[in-house]
Short mmCIF file of C-alpha atoms in Angstrom, two decimals:
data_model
loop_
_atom_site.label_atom_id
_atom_site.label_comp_id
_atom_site.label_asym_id
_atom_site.label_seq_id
_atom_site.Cartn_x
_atom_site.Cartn_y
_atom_site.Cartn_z
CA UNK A 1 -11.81 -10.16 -11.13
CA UNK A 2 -9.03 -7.90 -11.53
CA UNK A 3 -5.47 -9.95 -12.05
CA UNK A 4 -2.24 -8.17 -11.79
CA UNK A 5 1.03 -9.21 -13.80
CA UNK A 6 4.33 -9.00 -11.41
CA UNK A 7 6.24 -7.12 -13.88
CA UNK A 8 4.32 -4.62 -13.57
CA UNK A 9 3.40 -4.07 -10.10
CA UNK A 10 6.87 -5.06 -8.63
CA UNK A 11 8.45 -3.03 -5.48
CA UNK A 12 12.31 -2.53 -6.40
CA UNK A 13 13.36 -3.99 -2.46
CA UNK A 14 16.94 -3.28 -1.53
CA UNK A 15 17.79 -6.55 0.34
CA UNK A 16 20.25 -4.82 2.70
CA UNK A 17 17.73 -2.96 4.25
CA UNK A 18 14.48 -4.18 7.01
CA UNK A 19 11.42 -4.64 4.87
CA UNK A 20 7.43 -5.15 6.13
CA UNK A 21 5.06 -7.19 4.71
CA UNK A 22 1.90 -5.73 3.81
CA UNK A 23 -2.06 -7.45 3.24
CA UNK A 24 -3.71 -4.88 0.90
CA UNK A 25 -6.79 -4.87 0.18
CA UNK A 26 -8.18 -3.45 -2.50
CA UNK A 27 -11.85 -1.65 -3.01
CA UNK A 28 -12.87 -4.34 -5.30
CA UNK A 29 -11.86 -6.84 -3.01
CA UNK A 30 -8.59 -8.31 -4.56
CA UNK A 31 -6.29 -9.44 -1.93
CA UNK A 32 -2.40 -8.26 -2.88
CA UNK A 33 0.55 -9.53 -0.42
CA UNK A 34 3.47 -6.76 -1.20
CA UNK A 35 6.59 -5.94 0.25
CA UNK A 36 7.95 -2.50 0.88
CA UNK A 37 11.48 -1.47 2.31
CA UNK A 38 11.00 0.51 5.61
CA UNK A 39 12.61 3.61 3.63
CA UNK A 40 9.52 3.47 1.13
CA UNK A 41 6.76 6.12 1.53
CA UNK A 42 3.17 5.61 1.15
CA UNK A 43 3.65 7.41 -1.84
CA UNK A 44 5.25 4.39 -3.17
CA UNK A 45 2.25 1.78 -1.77
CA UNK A 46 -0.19 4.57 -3.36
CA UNK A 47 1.84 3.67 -6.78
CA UNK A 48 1.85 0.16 -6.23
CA UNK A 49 -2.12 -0.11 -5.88
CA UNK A 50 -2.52 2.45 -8.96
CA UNK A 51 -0.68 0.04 -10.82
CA UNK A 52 -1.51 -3.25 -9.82
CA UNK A 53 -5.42 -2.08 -10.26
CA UNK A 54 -5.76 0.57 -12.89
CA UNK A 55 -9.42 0.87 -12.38
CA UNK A 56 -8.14 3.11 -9.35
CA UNK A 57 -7.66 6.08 -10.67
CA UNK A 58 -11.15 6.39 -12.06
CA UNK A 59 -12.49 7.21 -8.30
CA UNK A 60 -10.91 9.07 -5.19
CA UNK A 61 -9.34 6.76 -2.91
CA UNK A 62 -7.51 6.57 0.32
CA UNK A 63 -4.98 4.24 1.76
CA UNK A 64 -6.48 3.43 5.29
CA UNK A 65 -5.68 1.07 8.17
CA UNK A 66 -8.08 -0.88 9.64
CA UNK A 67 -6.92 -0.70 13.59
CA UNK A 68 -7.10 2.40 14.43
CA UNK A 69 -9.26 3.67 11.52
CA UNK A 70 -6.78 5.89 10.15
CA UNK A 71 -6.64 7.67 6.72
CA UNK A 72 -2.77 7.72 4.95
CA UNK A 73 -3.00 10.75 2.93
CA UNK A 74 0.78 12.46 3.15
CA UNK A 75 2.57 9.99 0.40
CA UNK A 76 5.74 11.49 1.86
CA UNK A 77 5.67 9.60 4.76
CA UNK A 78 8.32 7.06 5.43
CA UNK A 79 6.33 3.31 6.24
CA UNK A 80 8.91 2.96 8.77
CA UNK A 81 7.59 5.61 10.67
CA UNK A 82 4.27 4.36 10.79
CA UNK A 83 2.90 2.76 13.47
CA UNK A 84 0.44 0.83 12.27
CA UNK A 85 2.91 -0.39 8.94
CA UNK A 86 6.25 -0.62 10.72
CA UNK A 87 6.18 -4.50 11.52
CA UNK A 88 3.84 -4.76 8.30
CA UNK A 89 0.14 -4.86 8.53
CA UNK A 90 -3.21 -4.48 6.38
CA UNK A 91 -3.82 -1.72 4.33
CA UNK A 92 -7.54 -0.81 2.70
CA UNK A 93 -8.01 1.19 -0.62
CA UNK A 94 -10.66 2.91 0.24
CA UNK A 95 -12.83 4.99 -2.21
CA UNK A 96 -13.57 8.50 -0.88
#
């Protein structure tokens, strides 16, 4: 079971700003809460999963949500702009 060490895998959160909680699941099944400011990108959750499970980078993945079945593949989007992200939500590495 793959363990990840906070240090390494932290989001740098600017308090003064809204945040969203997100469930992320990861293809191996590892469960990892995180929390993102709404100014993040999913370029920034893509870097959070690559380093909280470097085993990902060894196979294509996506970023998904689970309702609606939706791919995240522009990392320059902003997670507040997202519907499915912007009051948090579950996200799904999922191998491609």
């Amino acid at each position: 079971i793959a363990t990840a060490s906070s240090s390494s895998t932290e989001v740098n959160i600017d308090p003064d700003q809204p945040t969203v909680a997100l469930r992320i699941q990861l293809a191996n099944g590892t469960r990892l809460p995180a929390r993102f400011n709404t100014t993040h990108t999913i370029g920034d959750v893509y870097g959070f999963i690559e380093r909280a499970y470097p085993g990902s980078s060894e196979r294509p993945w996506v970023l998904a949500t689970t309702f609606p079945n939706k791919d995240h593949t522009d990392k320059s989007t902003i997670l507040g702009e997202v519907p499915e992200f912007r009051k948090g939500g579950t996200a799904v590495q999922k191998w491609t």
